[in-house]
Amino acid sequence: SVPIIDNGILEDTEQFFGDLSTSDPDVDLRPQRTTIRIADDDAVVIGFGEVSYNVNEGDGSVSITFGVLSGTLGVSVDVSVSTRDGSALSSFDYSYNTSSYTLSPASPNQTFT
């Protein structure tokens, strides 16, 4: 049995190898190598920094933070953020905006403006 370490980090599928060897010249090893793939089962929660934001019309803009709320990124993750009408309507009350961001282990949080 080969122990697998649950490291708690979101990452791509990883692999390692098992190799057979013998010093007996009369033994033919086939296959000599096998591949073991480790599927990641760690969860990362990405969300907004606040449940709601308040802004005055005269403020001109609002900065909305988002990023990793729990878990740890081991790989980069692409995230899209966009605005959507509620009781405030785009073009009348705010300007529609959509942007794509990459969250990474070195930069797990971003600001949408």
PDB file of C-alpha atoms in Angstrom:
ATOM      1  CA  SER A   1       0.000   0.000   0.000  1.00  0.00           C
ATOM      2  CA  VAL A   2       1.290   3.459  -0.917  1.00  0.00           C
ATOM      3  CA  PRO A   3      -0.012   6.242   1.347  1.00  0.00           C
ATOM      4  CA  ILE A   4      -1.471   9.251  -0.475  1.00  0.00           C
ATOM      5  CA  ILE A   5      -1.127  12.621   1.253  1.00  0.00           C
ATOM      6  CA  ASP A   6      -4.206  14.862   1.327  1.00  0.00           C
ATOM      7  CA  ASN A   7      -2.508  18.261   1.230  1.00  0.00           C
ATOM      8  CA  GLY A   8      -5.654  20.439   1.216  1.00  0.00           C
ATOM      9  CA  ILE A   9      -4.519  22.398  -1.869  1.00  0.00           C
ATOM     10  CA  LEU A  10      -6.562  22.761  -5.085  1.00  0.00           C
ATOM     11  CA  GLU A  11      -4.345  21.444  -7.859  1.00  0.00           C
ATOM     12  CA  ASP A  12      -4.419  19.631 -11.177  1.00  0.00           C
ATOM     13  CA  THR A  13      -4.379  15.846 -11.377  1.00  0.00           C
ATOM     14  CA  GLU A  14      -0.896  14.646 -10.502  1.00  0.00           C
ATOM     15  CA  GLN A  15       0.882  11.400 -11.208  1.00  0.00           C
ATOM     16  CA  PHE A  16       3.699   9.231 -10.011  1.00  0.00           C
ATOM     17  CA  PHE A  17       5.090   5.913 -11.189  1.00  0.00           C
ATOM     18  CA  GLY A  18       5.595   2.423  -9.891  1.00  0.00           C
ATOM     19  CA  ASP A  19       8.585   0.595 -11.353  1.00  0.00           C
ATOM     20  CA  LEU A  20       9.398  -3.129 -11.244  1.00  0.00           C
ATOM     21  CA  SER A  21      12.986  -4.296 -11.134  1.00  0.00           C
ATOM     22  CA  THR A  22      14.813  -7.576 -10.600  1.00  0.00           C
ATOM     23  CA  SER A  23      18.384  -8.761 -10.616  1.00  0.00           C
ATOM     24  CA  ASP A  24      17.304 -12.116 -12.100  1.00  0.00           C
ATOM     25  CA  PRO A  25      18.358 -12.146 -15.787  1.00  0.00           C
ATOM     26  CA  ASP A  26      15.785 -14.849 -16.593  1.00  0.00           C
ATOM     27  CA  VAL A  27      12.807 -12.660 -15.646  1.00  0.00           C
ATOM     28  CA  ASP A  28      11.216 -10.387 -18.229  1.00  0.00           C
ATOM     29  CA  LEU A  29       9.221  -7.553 -16.638  1.00  0.00           C
ATOM     30  CA  ARG A  30       6.209  -6.396 -18.675  1.00  0.00           C
ATOM     31  CA  PRO A  31       5.051  -3.767 -18.164  1.00  0.00           C
ATOM     32  CA  GLN A  32       7.975  -2.488 -16.161  1.00  0.00           C
ATOM     33  CA  ARG A  33       6.250   0.782 -15.223  1.00  0.00           C
ATOM     34  CA  THR A  34       2.734   1.740 -14.141  1.00  0.00           C
ATOM     35  CA  THR A  35       1.279   5.216 -13.749  1.00  0.00           C
ATOM     36  CA  ILE A  36      -0.679   6.217 -10.670  1.00  0.00           C
ATOM     37  CA  ARG A  37      -2.815   9.345 -11.048  1.00  0.00           C
ATOM     38  CA  ILE A  38      -3.971  11.326  -8.027  1.00  0.00           C
ATOM     39  CA  ALA A  39      -7.256  13.152  -8.643  1.00  0.00           C
ATOM     40  CA  ASP A  40      -7.600  16.257  -6.535  1.00  0.00           C
ATOM     41  CA  ASP A  41     -10.610  16.266  -4.213  1.00  0.00           C
ATOM     42  CA  ASP A  42      -9.841  19.456  -2.308  1.00  0.00           C
ATOM     43  CA  ALA A  43     -12.447  22.204  -2.338  1.00  0.00           C
ATOM     44  CA  VAL A  44     -11.750  25.889  -2.670  1.00  0.00           C
ATOM     45  CA  VAL A  45     -14.499  28.434  -2.076  1.00  0.00           C
ATOM     46  CA  ILE A  46     -14.295  31.622  -4.150  1.00  0.00           C
ATOM     47  CA  GLY A  47     -16.708  34.436  -3.460  1.00  0.00           C
ATOM     48  CA  PHE A  48     -17.249  38.125  -2.872  1.00  0.00           C
ATOM     49  CA  GLY A  49     -15.540  39.815   0.061  1.00  0.00           C
ATOM     50  CA  GLU A  50     -18.866  41.254   1.289  1.00  0.00           C
ATOM     51  CA  VAL A  51     -22.461  40.070   1.041  1.00  0.00           C
ATOM     52  CA  SER A  52     -23.482  43.568  -0.089  1.00  0.00           C
ATOM     53  CA  TYR A  53     -21.873  46.927  -0.832  1.00  0.00           C
ATOM     54  CA  ASN A  54     -23.352  50.387  -0.287  1.00  0.00           C
ATOM     55  CA  VAL A  55     -22.389  53.346  -2.459  1.00  0.00           C
ATOM     56  CA  ASN A  56     -23.695  56.885  -2.916  1.00  0.00           C
ATOM     57  CA  GLU A  57     -24.429  58.128  -6.434  1.00  0.00           C
ATOM     58  CA  GLY A  58     -21.924  60.935  -5.917  1.00  0.00           C
ATOM     59  CA  ASP A  59     -19.107  58.451  -5.163  1.00  0.00           C
ATOM     60  CA  GLY A  60     -18.667  57.748  -8.872  1.00  0.00           C
ATOM     61  CA  SER A  61     -17.763  54.065  -8.544  1.00  0.00           C
ATOM     62  CA  VAL A  62     -17.659  51.074  -6.241  1.00  0.00           C
ATOM     63  CA  SER A  63     -14.807  48.599  -5.805  1.00  0.00           C
ATOM     64  CA  ILE A  64     -15.937  45.014  -5.262  1.00  0.00           C
ATOM     65  CA  THR A  65     -13.455  42.532  -3.824  1.00  0.00           C
ATOM     66  CA  PHE A  66     -13.576  38.789  -4.419  1.00  0.00           C
ATOM     67  CA  GLY A  67     -11.280  35.836  -4.081  1.00  0.00           C
ATOM     68  CA  VAL A  68     -10.525  32.715  -2.095  1.00  0.00           C
ATOM     69  CA  LEU A  69     -12.681  32.548   1.029  1.00  0.00           C
ATOM     70  CA  SER A  70     -11.531  29.097   2.159  1.00  0.00           C
ATOM     71  CA  GLY A  71      -9.083  26.486   0.946  1.00  0.00           C
ATOM     72  CA  THR A  72      -5.774  27.008  -0.813  1.00  0.00           C
ATOM     73  CA  LEU A  73      -5.057  27.437  -4.509  1.00  0.00           C
ATOM     74  CA  GLY A  74      -2.243  25.329  -5.896  1.00  0.00           C
ATOM     75  CA  VAL A  75      -3.090  26.243  -9.490  1.00  0.00           C
ATOM     76  CA  SER A  76      -4.448  29.322 -11.215  1.00  0.00           C
ATOM     77  CA  VAL A  77      -8.220  29.640 -11.655  1.00  0.00           C
ATOM     78  CA  ASP A  78      -9.974  31.898 -14.195  1.00  0.00           C
ATOM     79  CA  VAL A  79     -13.000  33.782 -12.836  1.00  0.00           C
ATOM     80  CA  SER A  80     -15.426  36.084 -14.663  1.00  0.00           C
ATOM     81  CA  VAL A  81     -17.312  38.852 -12.877  1.00  0.00           C
ATOM     82  CA  SER A  82     -20.178  40.833 -14.352  1.00  0.00           C
ATOM     83  CA  THR A  83     -22.923  43.187 -13.241  1.00  0.00           C
ATOM     84  CA  ARG A  84     -26.610  42.383 -13.600  1.00  0.00           C
ATOM     85  CA  ASP A  85     -29.677  44.577 -13.258  1.00  0.00           C
ATOM     86  CA  GLY A  86     -31.753  44.558 -10.113  1.00  0.00           C
ATOM     87  CA  SER A  87     -33.875  47.565  -9.217  1.00  0.00           C
ATOM     88  CA  ALA A  88     -30.964  49.659 -10.563  1.00  0.00           C
ATOM     89  CA  LEU A  89     -30.724  49.516 -14.354  1.00  0.00           C
ATOM     90  CA  SER A  90     -27.551  49.608 -16.436  1.00  0.00           C
ATOM     91  CA  SER A  91     -27.209  52.748 -18.571  1.00  0.00           C
ATOM     92  CA  PHE A  92     -29.607  54.592 -16.219  1.00  0.00           C
ATOM     93  CA  ASP A  93     -28.134  53.926 -12.772  1.00  0.00           C
ATOM     94  CA  TYR A  94     -24.771  52.250 -13.392  1.00  0.00           C
ATOM     95  CA  SER A  95     -22.571  51.143 -16.290  1.00  0.00           C
ATOM     96  CA  TYR A  96     -22.605  47.467 -17.214  1.00  0.00           C
ATOM     97  CA  ASN A  97     -19.227  45.849 -16.619  1.00  0.00           C
ATOM     98  CA  THR A  98     -17.772  42.402 -17.177  1.00  0.00           C
ATOM     99  CA  SER A  99     -14.172  41.335 -16.636  1.00  0.00           C
ATOM    100  CA  SER A 100     -12.118  38.166 -16.426  1.00  0.00           C
ATOM    101  CA  TYR A 101      -9.502  37.611 -13.759  1.00  0.00           C
ATOM    102  CA  THR A 102      -6.976  34.943 -12.912  1.00  0.00           C
ATOM    103  CA  LEU A 103      -6.690  33.994  -9.259  1.00  0.00           C
ATOM    104  CA  SER A 104      -3.396  32.308  -8.453  1.00  0.00           C
ATOM    105  CA  PRO A 105      -1.556  30.984  -5.399  1.00  0.00           C
ATOM    106  CA  ALA A 106       0.409  34.266  -5.300  1.00  0.00           C
ATOM    107  CA  SER A 107      -2.653  36.447  -5.960  1.00  0.00           C
ATOM    108  CA  PRO A 108      -5.802  34.754  -4.589  1.00  0.00           C
ATOM    109  CA  ASN A 109      -7.865  37.964  -4.344  1.00  0.00           C
ATOM    110  CA  GLN A 110      -8.882  40.642  -6.865  1.00  0.00           C
ATOM    111  CA  THR A 111     -10.887  43.864  -7.062  1.00  0.00           C
ATOM    112  CA  PHE A 112     -13.609  44.421  -9.653  1.00  0.00           C
ATOM    113  CA  THR A 113     -14.219  48.103 -10.438  1.00  0.00           C
TER     114      THR A 113
END
